[in-house]
Coordinates of C-alpha atoms and ligand atoms in Angstrom, one line a residue:
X1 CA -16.1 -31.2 28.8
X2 CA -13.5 -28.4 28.6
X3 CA -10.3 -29.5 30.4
X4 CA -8.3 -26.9 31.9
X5 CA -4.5 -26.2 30.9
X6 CA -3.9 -27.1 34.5
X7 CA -4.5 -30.8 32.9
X8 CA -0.8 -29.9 30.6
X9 CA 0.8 -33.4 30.4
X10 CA 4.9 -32.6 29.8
X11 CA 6.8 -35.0 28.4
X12 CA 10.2 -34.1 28.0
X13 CA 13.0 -34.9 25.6
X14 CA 15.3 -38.0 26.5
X15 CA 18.4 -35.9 25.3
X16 CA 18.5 -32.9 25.1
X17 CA 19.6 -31.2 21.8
X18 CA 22.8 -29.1 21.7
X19 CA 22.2 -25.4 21.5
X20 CA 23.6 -24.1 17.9
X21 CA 26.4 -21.8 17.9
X22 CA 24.9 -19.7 14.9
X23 CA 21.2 -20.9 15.7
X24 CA 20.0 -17.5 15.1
X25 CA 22.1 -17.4 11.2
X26 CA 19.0 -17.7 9.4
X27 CA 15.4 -17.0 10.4
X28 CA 13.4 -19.7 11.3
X29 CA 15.4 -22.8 10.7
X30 CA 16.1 -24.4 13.7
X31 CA 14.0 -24.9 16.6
X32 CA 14.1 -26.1 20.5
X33 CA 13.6 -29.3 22.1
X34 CA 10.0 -29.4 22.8
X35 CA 6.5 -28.2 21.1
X36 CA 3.3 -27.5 22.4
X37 CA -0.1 -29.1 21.2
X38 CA -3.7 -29.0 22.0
X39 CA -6.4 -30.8 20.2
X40 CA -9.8 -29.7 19.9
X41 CA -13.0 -31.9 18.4
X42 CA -16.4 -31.1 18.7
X43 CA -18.1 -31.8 22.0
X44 CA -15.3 -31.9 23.7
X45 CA -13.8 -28.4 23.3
X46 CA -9.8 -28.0 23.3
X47 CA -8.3 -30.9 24.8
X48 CA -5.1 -32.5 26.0
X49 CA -2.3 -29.9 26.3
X50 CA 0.6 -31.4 26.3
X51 CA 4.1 -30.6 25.7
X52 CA 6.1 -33.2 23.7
X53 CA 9.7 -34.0 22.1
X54 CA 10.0 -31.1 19.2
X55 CA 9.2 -34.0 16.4
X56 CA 7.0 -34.8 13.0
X57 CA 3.0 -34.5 13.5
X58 CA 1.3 -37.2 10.8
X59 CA -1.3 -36.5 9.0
X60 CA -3.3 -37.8 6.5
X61 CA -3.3 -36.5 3.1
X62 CA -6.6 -35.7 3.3
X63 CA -6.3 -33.8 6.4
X64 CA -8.8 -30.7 5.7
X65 CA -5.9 -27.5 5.9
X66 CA -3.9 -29.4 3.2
X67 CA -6.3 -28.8 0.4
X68 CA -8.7 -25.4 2.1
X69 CA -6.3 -23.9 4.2
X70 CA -8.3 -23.4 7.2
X71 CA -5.4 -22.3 9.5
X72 CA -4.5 -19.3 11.2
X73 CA -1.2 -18.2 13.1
X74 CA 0.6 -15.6 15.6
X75 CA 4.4 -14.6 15.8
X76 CA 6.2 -13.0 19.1
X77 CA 8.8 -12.9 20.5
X78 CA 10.9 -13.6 23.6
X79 CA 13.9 -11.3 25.0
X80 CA 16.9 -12.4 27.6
X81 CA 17.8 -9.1 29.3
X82 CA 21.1 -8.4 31.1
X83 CA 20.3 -9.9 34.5
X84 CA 18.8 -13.4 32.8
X85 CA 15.3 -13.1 33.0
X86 CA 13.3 -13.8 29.9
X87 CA 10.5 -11.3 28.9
X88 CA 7.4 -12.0 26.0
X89 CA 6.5 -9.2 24.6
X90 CA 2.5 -8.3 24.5
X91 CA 1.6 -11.9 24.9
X92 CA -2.3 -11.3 25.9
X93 CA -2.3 -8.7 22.8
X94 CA -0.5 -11.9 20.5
X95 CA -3.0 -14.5 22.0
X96 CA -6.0 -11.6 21.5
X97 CA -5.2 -11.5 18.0
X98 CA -4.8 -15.3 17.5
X99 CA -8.3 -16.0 18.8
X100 CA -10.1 -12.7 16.3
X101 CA -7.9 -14.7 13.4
X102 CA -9.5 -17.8 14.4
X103 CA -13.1 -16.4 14.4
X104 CA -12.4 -15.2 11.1
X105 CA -11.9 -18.4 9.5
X106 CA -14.5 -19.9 11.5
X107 CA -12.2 -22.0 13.9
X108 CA -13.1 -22.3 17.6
X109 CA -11.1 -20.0 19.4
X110 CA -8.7 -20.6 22.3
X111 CA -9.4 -18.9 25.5
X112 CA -6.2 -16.3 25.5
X113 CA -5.1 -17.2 29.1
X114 CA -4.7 -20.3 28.0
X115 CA -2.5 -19.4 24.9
X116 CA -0.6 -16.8 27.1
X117 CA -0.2 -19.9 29.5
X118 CA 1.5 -22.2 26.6
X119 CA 3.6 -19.4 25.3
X120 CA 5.4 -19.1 29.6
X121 CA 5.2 -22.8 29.7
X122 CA 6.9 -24.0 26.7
X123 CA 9.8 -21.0 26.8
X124 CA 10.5 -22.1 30.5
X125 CA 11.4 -25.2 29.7
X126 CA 13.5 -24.5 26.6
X127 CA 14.9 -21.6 28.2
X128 CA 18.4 -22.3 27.1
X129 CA 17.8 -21.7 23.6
X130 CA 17.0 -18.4 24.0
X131 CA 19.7 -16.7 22.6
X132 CA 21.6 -13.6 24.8
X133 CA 23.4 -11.5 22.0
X134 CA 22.0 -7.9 20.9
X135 CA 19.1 -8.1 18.4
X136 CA 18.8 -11.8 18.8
X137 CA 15.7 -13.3 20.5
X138 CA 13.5 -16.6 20.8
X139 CA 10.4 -16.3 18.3
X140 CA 7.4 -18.1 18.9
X141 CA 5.1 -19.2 16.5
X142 CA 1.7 -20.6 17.9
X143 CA -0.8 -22.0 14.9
X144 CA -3.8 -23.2 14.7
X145 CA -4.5 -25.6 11.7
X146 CA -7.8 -27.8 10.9
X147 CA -7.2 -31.0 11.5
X148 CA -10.3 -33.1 10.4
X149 CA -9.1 -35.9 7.8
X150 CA -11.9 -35.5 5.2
X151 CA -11.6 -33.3 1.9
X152 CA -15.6 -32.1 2.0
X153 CA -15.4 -28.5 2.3
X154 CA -17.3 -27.4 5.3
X155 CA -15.8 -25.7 8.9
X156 CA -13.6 -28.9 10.7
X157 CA -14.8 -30.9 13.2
X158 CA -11.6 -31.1 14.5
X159 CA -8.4 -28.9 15.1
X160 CA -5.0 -29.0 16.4
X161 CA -3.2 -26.3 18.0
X162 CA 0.8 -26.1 18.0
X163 CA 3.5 -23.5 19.0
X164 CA 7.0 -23.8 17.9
X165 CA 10.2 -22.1 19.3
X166 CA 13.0 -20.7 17.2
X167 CA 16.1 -18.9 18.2
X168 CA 16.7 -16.0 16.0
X169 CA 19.0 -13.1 15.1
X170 CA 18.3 -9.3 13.0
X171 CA 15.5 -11.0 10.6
X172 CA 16.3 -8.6 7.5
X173 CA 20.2 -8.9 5.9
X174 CA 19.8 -5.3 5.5
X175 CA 19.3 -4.8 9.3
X176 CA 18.6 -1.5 9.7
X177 CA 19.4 -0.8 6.0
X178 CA 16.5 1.3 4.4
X179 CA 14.5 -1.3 1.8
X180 CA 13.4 -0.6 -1.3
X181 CA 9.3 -0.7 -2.0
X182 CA 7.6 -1.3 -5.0
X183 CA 4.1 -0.1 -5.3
X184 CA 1.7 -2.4 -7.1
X185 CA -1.4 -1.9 -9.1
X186 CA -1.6 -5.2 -10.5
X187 CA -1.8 -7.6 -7.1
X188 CA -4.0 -6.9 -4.2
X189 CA -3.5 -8.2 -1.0
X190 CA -6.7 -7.9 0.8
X191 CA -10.1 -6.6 -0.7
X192 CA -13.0 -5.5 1.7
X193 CA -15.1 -8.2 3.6
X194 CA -11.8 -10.4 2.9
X195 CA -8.4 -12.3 5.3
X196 CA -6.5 -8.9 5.4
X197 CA -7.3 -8.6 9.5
X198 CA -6.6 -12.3 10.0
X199 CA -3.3 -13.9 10.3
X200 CA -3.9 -16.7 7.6
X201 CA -2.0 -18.5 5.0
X202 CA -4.3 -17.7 2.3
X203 CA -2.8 -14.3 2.5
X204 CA 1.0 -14.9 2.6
X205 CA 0.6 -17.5 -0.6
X206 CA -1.5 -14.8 -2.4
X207 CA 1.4 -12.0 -1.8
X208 CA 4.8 -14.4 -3.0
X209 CA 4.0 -13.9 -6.7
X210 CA 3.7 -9.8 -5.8
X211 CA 7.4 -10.4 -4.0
X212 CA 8.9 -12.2 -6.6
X213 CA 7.7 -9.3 -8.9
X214 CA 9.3 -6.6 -7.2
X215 CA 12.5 -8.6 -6.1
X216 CA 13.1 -9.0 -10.0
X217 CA 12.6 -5.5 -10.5
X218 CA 15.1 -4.7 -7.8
X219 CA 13.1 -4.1 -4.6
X220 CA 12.9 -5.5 -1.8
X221 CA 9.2 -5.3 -0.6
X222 CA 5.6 -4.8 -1.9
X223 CA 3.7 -1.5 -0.9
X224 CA 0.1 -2.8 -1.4
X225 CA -2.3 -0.6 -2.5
X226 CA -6.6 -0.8 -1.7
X227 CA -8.1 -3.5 -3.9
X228 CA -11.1 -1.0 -4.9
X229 CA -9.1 2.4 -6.9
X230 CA -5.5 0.7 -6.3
X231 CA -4.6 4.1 -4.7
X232 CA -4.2 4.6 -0.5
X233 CA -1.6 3.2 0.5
X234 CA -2.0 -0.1 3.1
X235 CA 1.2 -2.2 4.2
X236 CA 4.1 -3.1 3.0
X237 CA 5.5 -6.5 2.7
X238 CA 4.4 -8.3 5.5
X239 CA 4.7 -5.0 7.6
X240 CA 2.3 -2.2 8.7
X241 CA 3.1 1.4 7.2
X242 CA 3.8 4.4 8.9
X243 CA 4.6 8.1 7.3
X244 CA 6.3 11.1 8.5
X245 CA 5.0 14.7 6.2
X246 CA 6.0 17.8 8.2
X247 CA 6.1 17.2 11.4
X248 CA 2.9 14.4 10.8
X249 CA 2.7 11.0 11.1
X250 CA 0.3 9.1 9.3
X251 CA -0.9 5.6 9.5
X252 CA -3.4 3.7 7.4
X253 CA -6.7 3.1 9.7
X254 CA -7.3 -0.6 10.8
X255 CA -10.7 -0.6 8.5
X256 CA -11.0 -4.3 7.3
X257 CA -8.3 -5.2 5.5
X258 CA -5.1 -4.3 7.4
X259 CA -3.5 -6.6 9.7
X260 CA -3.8 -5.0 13.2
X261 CA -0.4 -5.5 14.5
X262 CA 0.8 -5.0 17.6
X263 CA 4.2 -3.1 17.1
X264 CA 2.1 -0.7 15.1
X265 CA -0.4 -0.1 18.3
X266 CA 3.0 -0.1 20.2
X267 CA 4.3 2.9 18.1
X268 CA 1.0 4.6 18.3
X269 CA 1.2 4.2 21.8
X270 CA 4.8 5.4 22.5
X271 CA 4.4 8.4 20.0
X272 CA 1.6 9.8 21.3
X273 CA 2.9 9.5 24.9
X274 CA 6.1 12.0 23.3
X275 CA 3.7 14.0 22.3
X276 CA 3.7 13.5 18.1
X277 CA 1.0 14.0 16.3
X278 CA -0.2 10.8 14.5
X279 CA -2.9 10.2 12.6
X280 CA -5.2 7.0 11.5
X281 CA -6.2 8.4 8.2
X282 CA -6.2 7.1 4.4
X283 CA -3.4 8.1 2.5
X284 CA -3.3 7.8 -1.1
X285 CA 0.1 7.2 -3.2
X286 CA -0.3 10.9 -5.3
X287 CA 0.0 12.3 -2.1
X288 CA 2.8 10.1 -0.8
X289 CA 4.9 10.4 -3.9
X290 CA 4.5 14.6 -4.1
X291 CA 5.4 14.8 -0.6
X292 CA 8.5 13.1 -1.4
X293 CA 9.3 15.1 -4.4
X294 CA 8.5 18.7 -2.5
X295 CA 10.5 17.4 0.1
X296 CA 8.1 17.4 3.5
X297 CA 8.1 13.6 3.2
X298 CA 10.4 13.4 6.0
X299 CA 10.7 9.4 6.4
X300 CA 9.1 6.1 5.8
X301 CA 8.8 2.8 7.5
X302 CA 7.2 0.1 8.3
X303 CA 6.4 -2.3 11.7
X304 CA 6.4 -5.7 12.8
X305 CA 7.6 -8.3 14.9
X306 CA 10.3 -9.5 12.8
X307 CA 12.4 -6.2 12.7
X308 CA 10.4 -3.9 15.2
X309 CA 11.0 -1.3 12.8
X310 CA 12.2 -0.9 9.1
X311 CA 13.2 2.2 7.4
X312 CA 12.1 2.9 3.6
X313 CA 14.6 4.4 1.6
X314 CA 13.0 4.3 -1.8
X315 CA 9.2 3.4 -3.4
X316 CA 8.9 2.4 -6.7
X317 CA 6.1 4.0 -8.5
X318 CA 4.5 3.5 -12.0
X319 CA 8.6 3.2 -13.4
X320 CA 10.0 5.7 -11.5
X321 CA 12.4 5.2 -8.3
X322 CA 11.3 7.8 -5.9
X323 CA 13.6 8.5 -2.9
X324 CA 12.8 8.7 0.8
X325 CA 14.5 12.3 1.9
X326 CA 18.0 11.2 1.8
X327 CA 17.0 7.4 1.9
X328 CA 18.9 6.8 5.6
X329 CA 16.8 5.9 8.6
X330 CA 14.3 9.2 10.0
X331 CA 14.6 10.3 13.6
X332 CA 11.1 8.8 14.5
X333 CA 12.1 5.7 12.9
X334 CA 15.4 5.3 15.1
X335 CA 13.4 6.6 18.2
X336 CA 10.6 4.1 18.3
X337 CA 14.0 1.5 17.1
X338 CA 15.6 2.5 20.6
X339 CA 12.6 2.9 22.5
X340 CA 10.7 -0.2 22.0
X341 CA 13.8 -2.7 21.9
X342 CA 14.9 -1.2 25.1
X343 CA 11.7 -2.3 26.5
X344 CA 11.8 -5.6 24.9
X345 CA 15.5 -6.1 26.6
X346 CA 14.7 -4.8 30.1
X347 CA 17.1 -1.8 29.9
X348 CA 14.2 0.9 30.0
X349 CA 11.1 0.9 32.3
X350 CA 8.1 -0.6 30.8
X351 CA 5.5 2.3 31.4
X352 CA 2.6 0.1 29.5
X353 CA 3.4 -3.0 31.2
X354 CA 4.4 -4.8 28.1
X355 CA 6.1 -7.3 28.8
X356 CA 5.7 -10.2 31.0
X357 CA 8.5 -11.9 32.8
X358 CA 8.8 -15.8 32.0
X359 CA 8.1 -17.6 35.1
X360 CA 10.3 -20.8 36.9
X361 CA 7.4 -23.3 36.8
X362 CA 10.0 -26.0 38.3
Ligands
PLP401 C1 2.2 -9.9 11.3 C2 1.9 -8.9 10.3 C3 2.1 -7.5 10.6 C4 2.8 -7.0 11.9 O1 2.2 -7.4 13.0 P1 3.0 -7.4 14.4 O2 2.0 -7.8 15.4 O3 3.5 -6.0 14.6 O4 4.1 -8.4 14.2 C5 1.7 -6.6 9.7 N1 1.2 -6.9 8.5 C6 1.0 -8.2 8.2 C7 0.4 -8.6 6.9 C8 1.4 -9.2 9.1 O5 1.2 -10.5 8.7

């Protein structure tokens, strides 16, 4: 039988936790006082919602995502504006993506109501951890894992579902700071028919060694390159890309093994409603490095959750250290910065109806 999530069980903390000071110092280290969990097994569907005490899940050492990472994830965020109400951002497009991760790696997906339903539920009742100062916001992070404890590889039989809350502040030390990219054409990040469209751990493990590689050589991200020529260009770090040549914007298409995220459909969206002309098309890094050196390439910068937008200042190509225009952050890159976090905050009309308001459910 498939409960409902109006079956959610809440059982709250005995005491509640004091709210940090500097909760939002570094990203992702402390969270709220309560979690949210959902089981599934087979025959019964997803079962049990429940919120619970933030705490320790047990698991066996044999439990299945330990040893064939059969898991899949989302990250949002939540915004308190000026007159105290809490706003998600893109929610059903968050919970959307979840469940196309989940059918990737062959996990039974979650209706999204249902997701969009724990995402209100669990920030209503840890609403005072979200955090009020500028650039600082609750995060969510909802995940999926197979749960089955048995190390045969084969789909689970079982599955738990949790989402975790975590106050946080600017996520890159740089804040608005142009980063420096390296371009790789040793590690690839996503190959066709492969995890680059689904939010999975696999592909975070597989890009650390790539990080650590360009950190040492002084830069601050990875560009990734196709895994076929090792030549158009596809994200960077853990970010989608996005190009200014001329008065063009240009945007590697979603064609299998980019991550479709939904700050870059956001700045699709609010560019083409100003009128810019943007573009889905392949790029390749000849063309992106002799733009820069004739000068049309007028900026650089990548998208995400995390820091909404991220200026490039610099891309690292086959030894050389290329420069941006004059490396400082491009008009379209501060416009979509002002534009989409004034949405996010409540202090500009939401034309899209992005956001959605977190509800009083007692
Ligand atoms: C999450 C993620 C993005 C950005 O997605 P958003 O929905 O904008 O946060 C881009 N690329 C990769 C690899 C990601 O994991």
């Amino acid at each position: 039988m498939i409960h409902s999530i109006e079956a959610l069980v809440v059982r709250r903390v005995e005491e509640l936790k004091p709210v940090p000071e500097d909760a939002t110092a570094r990203f992702g280290t402390t969270f709220t006082d309560h979690m949210f969990l959902m089981e599934y097994d087979t025959g019964e569907g997803w079962h049990d919602p429940q919120i619970a005490p933030m705490g320790e899940l047990v698991l066996s050492p044999a439990t299945s995502v330990l040893h064939y990472g059969q898991a899949v994830f989302d990250g949002l965020k939540g915004f308190r504006s000026a007159d105290g109400e809490i706003r998600l951002f893109r929610p059903d497009a968050h919970a959307a993506r979840l469940r196309r991760s989940a059918e990737r790696l062959a996990i039974p997906p979650i209706p999204d109501p249902w997701v969009v339903e724990s995402f209100l539920r669990l920030v209503d009742i840890d609403r005072r951890w979200v955090p009020a100062g500028p650039g600082t916001a609750i995060y969510l992070r909802p995940t999926i894992i197979a749960a089955e404890s048995a190390i045969g590889l084969h789909s689970a039989s079982s599955y738990l579902y949790f989402l975790i809350l975590s106050p946080v502040g600017a996520y890159y030390a740089e804040g608005s700071n142009p980063v420096s990219i390296l371009a790789t054409e040793e590690f690839v990040r996503a190959a066709p028919g492969g995890l680059g469209e689904a939010k999975t751990p696999a592909n975070y493990a597989a890009s650390l060694l790539a990080a650590d590689h360009a950190i040492a050589r002084g830069f601050t991200q990875v560009l990734w390159l196709d895994a076929i020529e090792h030549r158009f260009v596809e994200e960077v770090g853990t970010m989608n890309l996005m190009v200014r040549i001329g008065e063009e914007v240009i945007t590697p298409p979603l064609a299998g093994t980019i991550l479709p995220g939904v700050t870059r459909d956001s700045a699709l969206t609010l560019m083409r409603s100003w009128g810019l002309t943007v573009s889905e098309q392949p790029l390749a890094i000849e063309t992106l490095i002799a733009a820069a050196k004739d000068g049309t390439l007028a900026e650089v910068w990548g998208t995400g959750t995390a820091a909404v937008v991220s200026p490039v200042g610099e891309i690292g190509w086959r030894g050389e250290r290329i420069r941006v225009a004059d490396a400082r952050p491009g008009a379209v890159t501060r416009r979509l910065y002002e534009a989409l976090t004034a949405i996010q905050y409540g202090t500009a009309p939401d034309p899209f109806a992005w956001t959605v308001t977190v509800p009083a459910y007692n």
